[in-house]
Structure formats: structure tokens, C-alpha cells
Amino acid sequence: MTFVPVLHAEWLKIRTVRSLPGALCALFAATTAFSAIAGVSDTSDPESDPLFMALSGVAPGQIAAIAFGAMAVSAEYHNGALRVSLAAVPRRGRWFAAKVTAIAVTTLAVSLLTAPAALLAARAGLGPAASGLTTGEQIRGVVGCAVYLTLMALLAAGLTALLRSAVATLSVLIPFVVVVSFVIGDAAGTVVDFLPDRAGQVVLHQTYDGTPGPWTGLAVTALWTAAALLAGAWSLGRRDA
């Protein structure tokens, strides 16, 4: 089977597994709602970063993205589904590439709708506080937000292929992005700036003081994601279905 039919089959799986469209809806709803709340919660603080405030809904939104990536892969490990998939597509690398592509394209498409919606919702609350944002900064924030959420979904997909369990993946990644970033992140020094979530979220800031810049930070997140996907592909190729 060539790549295009395999990709089409993986797209059908995303459409028909009920939890996956639900996770994408949660991605849109959580990101937009929390950005809107942030927009009206602290508009008087002169030290706040208006771009990050407008896109701060990415913090809960990334949990939905991680869940989507994890569940899209873990569904293959239920009731022998992976054996059926590999019987239809014996070339495991081709099948995994199609799976990853379907996850990436779907997440990116939803995120490209979510990011501008979150920005507009937050700007309505920020009012004059957002007047200093340039068009270039807003485009960077929107595109960067969409790419970041896609990378986090793919990071979860790769880790799930390695661990063969969405529960295990969520148990690792969600405490990681919550505890490390929000509890010990500011006290742990510059090393934390190169963790996947911290590095990738630099693109959401109007101004930034850390070592990685906006696109450099996304490149760091992309390297983490590539490592997870390579580990997942290695596990898929070496272990029995």
C-alpha cells in the first residue's frame, strides 16, 4: 500500500475514534476560554506581557494537545488494532509516518483556528493594554502558538509509541509541563529554558530575556519532539505488535 492510502486510513481513524475529535474540541475551547479570562483578569498590570497574556490559554490547551497525540497512538494498542494495521501496511516505518503526519496536520489545522480566536478573545478584554502589539508580533504569536501545540501533540505521540500507553505518557508529560514550568521553573536556572515546553513558549512573548529566542525556542522543542518520534519508531520496529 502506498503512502497516500495509508494516510487516508489514519485520517479516518482520527475522525471515527470518538475521543480524538473531543480532544481537539477541548484544545480549541480551553485555549480560547482561558485566554479570554486572562485578557480581563489583569489589564492594569504595567509589567504584564500583552502578547503572552493574550495567548496564555496555551497552558491548558497544550494538555488537550498532548492527550490528542497520546490517544491517537494508544488506540492502536487496544484489542489488537496494531496487528490489523500492520497486516494492512507491513512496512512499519511507512505506517508510523502516516500516523504522525495525520496527527500533525490535524493538530496544526485546529491550532491555526484556535490561536487567532484566542488572541481576538483576549484582545477584547485587554483593550488599550494590547494597543502596543504590532502586526508582526501578533502573527508570530499566532503561528508560533499553532506550531508549538502541534509539536507537543507529536511529542506525546512519539512517547506513546515508545511506552505503548497513553496513561503512561500523560503521567509523564502532564506533571512535567505543569510542575517543572510553574513550580520549579523560575528557580532552576537556565537549564529549564531548554526544556520542550519552556523553550517553545518563548514565541508567545512580546519580549523575552532568556537564552533561546522565539524561533530558536521552537527549534529546541522540535528537537525534543524528533527525539521522541525516533524513539517511538525504534520501539515500533523492534518490538512485537
mmCIF file of C-alpha atoms in Angstrom:
data_model
loop_
_atom_site.group_PDB
_atom_site.id
_atom_site.type_symbol
_atom_site.label_atom_id
_atom_site.label_comp_id
_atom_site.label_asym_id
_atom_site.label_seq_id
_atom_site.Cartn_x
_atom_site.Cartn_y
_atom_site.Cartn_z
ATOM 1 C CA MET A 1 0.000 0.000 0.000
ATOM 2 C CA THR A 2 1.367 3.413 -0.961
ATOM 3 C CA PHE A 3 1.637 6.323 1.461
ATOM 4 C CA VAL A 4 -1.491 8.252 0.412
ATOM 5 C CA PRO A 5 -3.999 5.447 1.120
ATOM 6 C CA VAL A 6 -2.267 4.777 4.444
ATOM 7 C CA LEU A 7 -2.556 8.455 5.338
ATOM 8 C CA HIS A 8 -6.228 8.428 4.368
ATOM 9 C CA ALA A 9 -6.816 5.421 6.614
ATOM 10 C CA GLU A 10 -5.148 7.190 9.540
ATOM 11 C CA TRP A 11 -7.261 10.278 8.923
ATOM 12 C CA LEU A 12 -10.401 8.102 9.052
ATOM 13 C CA LYS A 13 -9.263 6.709 12.402
ATOM 14 C CA ILE A 14 -8.950 10.229 13.815
ATOM 15 C CA ARG A 15 -12.437 11.085 12.603
ATOM 16 C CA THR A 16 -14.100 7.921 13.911
ATOM 17 C CA VAL A 17 -12.421 7.353 17.297
ATOM 18 C CA ARG A 18 -14.793 9.404 19.440
ATOM 19 C CA SER A 19 -12.255 10.636 21.979
ATOM 20 C CA LEU A 20 -9.989 12.229 19.349
ATOM 21 C CA PRO A 21 -12.384 14.891 17.980
ATOM 22 C CA GLY A 22 -13.315 15.530 21.619
ATOM 23 C CA ALA A 23 -9.693 16.250 22.478
ATOM 24 C CA LEU A 24 -9.447 18.671 19.554
ATOM 25 C CA CYS A 25 -12.612 20.450 20.668
ATOM 26 C CA ALA A 26 -11.136 20.681 24.162
ATOM 27 C CA LEU A 27 -7.969 22.165 22.647
ATOM 28 C CA PHE A 28 -9.960 24.928 20.989
ATOM 29 C CA ALA A 29 -12.288 25.555 23.920
ATOM 30 C CA ALA A 30 -9.652 25.548 26.683
ATOM 31 C CA THR A 31 -7.167 27.736 24.827
ATOM 32 C CA THR A 32 -9.752 30.294 23.776
ATOM 33 C CA ALA A 33 -11.621 30.407 27.090
ATOM 34 C CA PHE A 34 -8.550 30.733 29.288
ATOM 35 C CA SER A 35 -7.053 33.385 27.006
ATOM 36 C CA ALA A 36 -10.297 35.358 27.234
ATOM 37 C CA ILE A 37 -10.257 35.079 31.038
ATOM 38 C CA ALA A 38 -6.625 36.191 31.153
ATOM 39 C CA GLY A 39 -7.479 39.153 28.954
ATOM 40 C CA VAL A 40 -9.914 40.590 31.504
ATOM 41 C CA SER A 41 -8.167 39.490 34.687
ATOM 42 C CA ASP A 42 -5.120 41.748 34.907
ATOM 43 C CA THR A 43 -5.201 44.549 32.368
ATOM 44 C CA SER A 44 -3.908 47.117 34.858
ATOM 45 C CA ASP A 45 -0.516 45.494 35.436
ATOM 46 C CA PRO A 46 2.079 47.552 33.526
ATOM 47 C CA GLU A 47 4.612 44.724 33.806
ATOM 48 C CA SER A 48 2.445 42.164 32.033
ATOM 49 C CA ASP A 49 3.348 40.951 28.557
ATOM 50 C CA PRO A 50 0.193 41.590 26.468
ATOM 51 C CA LEU A 51 1.041 39.006 23.815
ATOM 52 C CA PHE A 52 1.637 36.275 26.367
ATOM 53 C CA MET A 53 -1.489 37.314 28.272
ATOM 54 C CA ALA A 54 -3.493 37.057 25.047
ATOM 55 C CA LEU A 55 -2.168 33.559 24.304
ATOM 56 C CA SER A 56 -1.813 32.265 27.852
ATOM 57 C CA GLY A 57 -4.637 29.801 27.207
ATOM 58 C CA VAL A 58 -1.983 27.630 25.567
ATOM 59 C CA ALA A 59 -1.065 26.372 29.062
ATOM 60 C CA PRO A 60 -4.288 24.354 29.500
ATOM 61 C CA GLY A 61 -4.642 23.937 25.741
ATOM 62 C CA GLN A 62 -1.378 22.043 25.482
ATOM 63 C CA ILE A 63 -2.765 19.399 27.854
ATOM 64 C CA ALA A 64 -5.521 18.701 25.325
ATOM 65 C CA ALA A 65 -2.930 18.597 22.521
ATOM 66 C CA ILE A 66 -0.818 16.126 24.500
ATOM 67 C CA ALA A 67 -3.897 13.999 25.187
ATOM 68 C CA PHE A 68 -4.811 14.003 21.493
ATOM 69 C CA GLY A 69 -1.357 12.859 20.390
ATOM 70 C CA ALA A 70 -1.209 10.186 23.071
ATOM 71 C CA MET A 71 -4.681 8.778 22.415
ATOM 72 C CA ALA A 72 -4.224 8.766 18.635
ATOM 73 C CA VAL A 73 -1.322 6.342 19.039
ATOM 74 C CA SER A 74 -2.516 4.378 22.075
ATOM 75 C CA ALA A 75 -5.745 3.445 20.262
ATOM 76 C CA GLU A 76 -3.590 1.091 18.174
ATOM 77 C CA TYR A 77 -2.692 -0.920 21.268
ATOM 78 C CA HIS A 78 -6.302 -1.754 22.171
ATOM 79 C CA ASN A 79 -7.875 -5.067 21.150
ATOM 80 C CA GLY A 80 -5.102 -5.978 18.716
ATOM 81 C CA ALA A 81 -5.690 -2.971 16.437
ATOM 82 C CA LEU A 82 -1.958 -2.592 15.783
ATOM 83 C CA ARG A 83 -1.735 -6.127 14.374
ATOM 84 C CA VAL A 84 -4.544 -5.323 11.953
ATOM 85 C CA SER A 85 -2.884 -2.053 10.912
ATOM 86 C CA LEU A 86 0.476 -3.729 10.326
ATOM 87 C CA ALA A 87 -1.162 -6.596 8.436
ATOM 88 C CA ALA A 88 -2.534 -3.993 6.026
ATOM 89 C CA VAL A 89 0.730 -1.985 5.993
ATOM 90 C CA PRO A 90 3.624 -4.349 6.728
ATOM 91 C CA ARG A 91 6.188 -1.569 6.325
ATOM 92 C CA ARG A 92 6.107 -0.215 9.839
ATOM 93 C CA GLY A 93 8.036 2.937 9.029
ATOM 94 C CA ARG A 94 5.509 3.915 6.371
ATOM 95 C CA TRP A 95 2.609 3.262 8.709
ATOM 96 C CA PHE A 96 4.164 5.264 11.541
ATOM 97 C CA ALA A 97 4.994 8.156 9.187
ATOM 98 C CA ALA A 98 1.367 8.243 8.054
ATOM 99 C CA LYS A 99 0.152 8.168 11.659
ATOM 100 C CA VAL A 100 2.460 11.022 12.631
ATOM 101 C CA THR A 101 1.520 13.043 9.546
ATOM 102 C CA ALA A 102 -2.198 12.666 10.267
ATOM 103 C CA ILE A 103 -1.680 13.794 13.866
ATOM 104 C CA ALA A 104 0.488 16.737 12.806
ATOM 105 C CA VAL A 105 -1.785 18.026 10.036
ATOM 106 C CA THR A 106 -4.930 17.704 12.145
ATOM 107 C CA THR A 107 -3.424 19.384 15.199
ATOM 108 C CA LEU A 108 -1.906 22.183 13.117
ATOM 109 C CA ALA A 109 -5.209 22.854 11.334
ATOM 110 C CA VAL A 110 -7.139 23.078 14.602
ATOM 111 C CA SER A 111 -4.398 25.140 16.236
ATOM 112 C CA LEU A 112 -4.360 27.630 13.359
ATOM 113 C CA LEU A 113 -8.050 28.244 14.089
ATOM 114 C CA THR A 114 -7.552 28.254 17.850
ATOM 115 C CA ALA A 115 -4.659 30.705 18.114
ATOM 116 C CA PRO A 116 -6.305 33.686 16.343
ATOM 117 C CA ALA A 117 -9.584 33.004 18.159
ATOM 118 C CA ALA A 118 -7.734 33.094 21.488
ATOM 119 C CA LEU A 119 -5.905 36.268 20.502
ATOM 120 C CA LEU A 120 -9.101 38.045 19.454
ATOM 121 C CA ALA A 121 -10.964 36.929 22.585
ATOM 122 C CA ALA A 122 -8.177 38.149 24.839
ATOM 123 C CA ARG A 123 -7.693 41.432 22.995
ATOM 124 C CA ALA A 124 -11.346 42.269 23.591
ATOM 125 C CA GLY A 125 -10.617 42.165 27.317
ATOM 126 C CA LEU A 126 -7.153 43.702 27.236
ATOM 127 C CA GLY A 127 -8.377 46.785 25.414
ATOM 128 C CA PRO A 128 -5.741 49.572 25.349
ATOM 129 C CA ALA A 129 -3.212 47.260 27.045
ATOM 130 C CA ALA A 130 -2.868 45.407 23.740
ATOM 131 C CA SER A 131 -2.512 48.522 21.592
ATOM 132 C CA GLY A 132 1.276 48.239 21.589
ATOM 133 C CA LEU A 133 1.273 44.882 19.833
ATOM 134 C CA THR A 134 2.474 45.116 16.246
ATOM 135 C CA THR A 135 1.030 43.087 13.406
ATOM 136 C CA GLY A 136 4.285 41.151 13.116
ATOM 137 C CA GLU A 137 4.270 40.250 16.816
ATOM 138 C CA GLN A 138 0.688 39.027 16.631
ATOM 139 C CA ILE A 139 1.375 36.929 13.525
ATOM 140 C CA ARG A 140 4.451 35.472 15.211
ATOM 141 C CA GLY A 141 2.408 34.661 18.297
ATOM 142 C CA VAL A 142 -0.413 33.014 16.344
ATOM 143 C CA VAL A 143 1.824 30.946 14.065
ATOM 144 C CA GLY A 144 4.179 30.085 16.914
ATOM 145 C CA CYS A 145 1.271 29.015 19.114
ATOM 146 C CA ALA A 146 -0.052 26.683 16.397
ATOM 147 C CA VAL A 147 3.377 25.166 15.760
ATOM 148 C CA TYR A 148 4.029 24.741 19.487
ATOM 149 C CA LEU A 149 0.758 22.901 20.103
ATOM 150 C CA THR A 150 1.453 20.648 17.116
ATOM 151 C CA LEU A 151 4.930 19.818 18.409
ATOM 152 C CA MET A 152 3.553 18.951 21.851
ATOM 153 C CA ALA A 153 0.991 16.599 20.284
ATOM 154 C CA LEU A 154 3.756 14.911 18.291
ATOM 155 C CA LEU A 155 5.975 14.700 21.370
ATOM 156 C CA ALA A 156 3.170 12.819 23.109
ATOM 157 C CA ALA A 157 2.656 10.601 20.057
ATOM 158 C CA GLY A 158 6.308 9.584 19.962
ATOM 159 C CA LEU A 159 6.444 8.916 23.690
ATOM 160 C CA THR A 160 3.259 6.839 23.490
ATOM 161 C CA ALA A 161 4.727 4.704 20.713
ATOM 162 C CA LEU A 162 7.704 4.105 22.995
ATOM 163 C CA LEU A 163 5.711 3.410 26.172
ATOM 164 C CA ARG A 164 2.694 1.817 24.434
ATOM 165 C CA SER A 165 0.325 3.514 26.850
ATOM 166 C CA ALA A 166 -1.496 6.839 26.833
ATOM 167 C CA VAL A 167 -1.807 6.668 30.615
ATOM 168 C CA ALA A 168 1.959 6.329 30.999
ATOM 169 C CA THR A 169 2.568 9.191 28.577
ATOM 170 C CA LEU A 170 0.102 11.509 30.285
ATOM 171 C CA SER A 171 1.532 10.541 33.670
ATOM 172 C CA VAL A 172 4.957 11.693 32.475
ATOM 173 C CA LEU A 173 4.200 14.728 30.321
ATOM 174 C CA ILE A 174 1.399 16.483 32.181
ATOM 175 C CA PRO A 175 3.192 16.641 35.565
ATOM 176 C CA PHE A 176 6.320 17.621 33.625
ATOM 177 C CA VAL A 177 4.773 20.643 31.895
ATOM 178 C CA VAL A 178 2.823 21.666 34.997
ATOM 179 C CA VAL A 179 5.298 21.053 37.820
ATOM 180 C CA VAL A 180 8.560 21.945 36.089
ATOM 181 C CA SER A 181 7.240 25.051 34.350
ATOM 182 C CA PHE A 182 5.056 26.510 37.059
ATOM 183 C CA VAL A 183 6.654 25.322 40.294
ATOM 184 C CA ILE A 184 10.404 24.949 39.894
ATOM 185 C CA GLY A 185 10.946 26.564 36.515
ATOM 186 C CA ASP A 186 11.990 30.019 37.685
ATOM 187 C CA ALA A 187 14.260 28.650 40.409
ATOM 188 C CA ALA A 188 16.103 26.013 38.392
ATOM 189 C CA GLY A 189 18.308 28.285 36.278
ATOM 190 C CA THR A 190 18.916 28.478 32.549
ATOM 191 C CA VAL A 191 18.760 24.700 32.025
ATOM 192 C CA VAL A 192 14.974 24.878 32.293
ATOM 193 C CA ASP A 193 14.904 27.324 29.363
ATOM 194 C CA PHE A 194 15.816 24.400 27.097
ATOM 195 C CA LEU A 195 13.056 22.074 28.230
ATOM 196 C CA PRO A 196 10.457 21.491 25.496
ATOM 197 C CA ASP A 197 7.598 23.487 26.977
ATOM 198 C CA ARG A 198 9.611 26.442 28.289
ATOM 199 C CA ALA A 199 11.636 26.791 25.093
ATOM 200 C CA GLY A 200 8.629 26.553 22.803
ATOM 201 C CA GLN A 201 6.565 29.106 24.704
ATOM 202 C CA VAL A 202 9.144 31.876 24.204
ATOM 203 C CA VAL A 203 7.456 32.559 20.857
ATOM 204 C CA LEU A 204 4.323 33.609 22.760
ATOM 205 C CA HIS A 205 6.068 36.529 24.471
ATOM 206 C CA GLN A 206 6.301 40.059 23.123
ATOM 207 C CA THR A 207 9.657 40.474 24.884
ATOM 208 C CA TYR A 208 11.975 37.746 26.122
ATOM 209 C CA ASP A 209 15.147 37.686 28.210
ATOM 210 C CA GLY A 210 16.112 34.004 28.176
ATOM 211 C CA THR A 211 18.793 32.304 26.102
ATOM 212 C CA PRO A 212 16.613 30.946 23.258
ATOM 213 C CA GLY A 213 14.700 33.381 21.068
ATOM 214 C CA PRO A 214 11.200 32.739 19.679
ATOM 215 C CA TRP A 215 12.144 30.582 16.703
ATOM 216 C CA THR A 216 15.218 29.116 18.402
ATOM 217 C CA GLY A 217 12.968 28.026 21.248
ATOM 218 C CA LEU A 218 10.595 26.308 18.839
ATOM 219 C CA ALA A 219 13.605 24.605 17.251
ATOM 220 C CA VAL A 220 14.571 23.261 20.685
ATOM 221 C CA THR A 221 11.051 21.901 21.155
ATOM 222 C CA ALA A 222 11.237 20.386 17.663
ATOM 223 C CA LEU A 223 14.457 18.572 18.623
ATOM 224 C CA TRP A 224 12.773 17.090 21.702
ATOM 225 C CA THR A 225 9.851 16.037 19.513
ATOM 226 C CA ALA A 226 12.115 14.489 16.888
ATOM 227 C CA ALA A 227 13.918 12.513 19.587
ATOM 228 C CA ALA A 228 10.609 11.189 20.944
ATOM 229 C CA LEU A 229 9.395 10.226 17.461
ATOM 230 C CA LEU A 230 12.663 8.454 16.643
ATOM 231 C CA ALA A 231 12.443 6.554 19.925
ATOM 232 C CA GLY A 232 8.845 5.617 19.133
ATOM 233 C CA ALA A 233 9.760 4.478 15.624
ATOM 234 C CA TRP A 234 12.640 2.410 17.027
ATOM 235 C CA SER A 235 10.318 0.754 19.549
ATOM 236 C CA LEU A 236 7.717 0.035 16.868
ATOM 237 C CA GLY A 237 10.307 -1.571 14.616
ATOM 238 C CA ARG A 238 11.941 -3.692 17.339
ATOM 239 C CA ARG A 239 9.019 -4.929 19.386
ATOM 240 C CA ASP A 240 6.213 -7.338 18.561
ATOM 241 C CA ALA A 241 2.827 -5.911 17.682
#
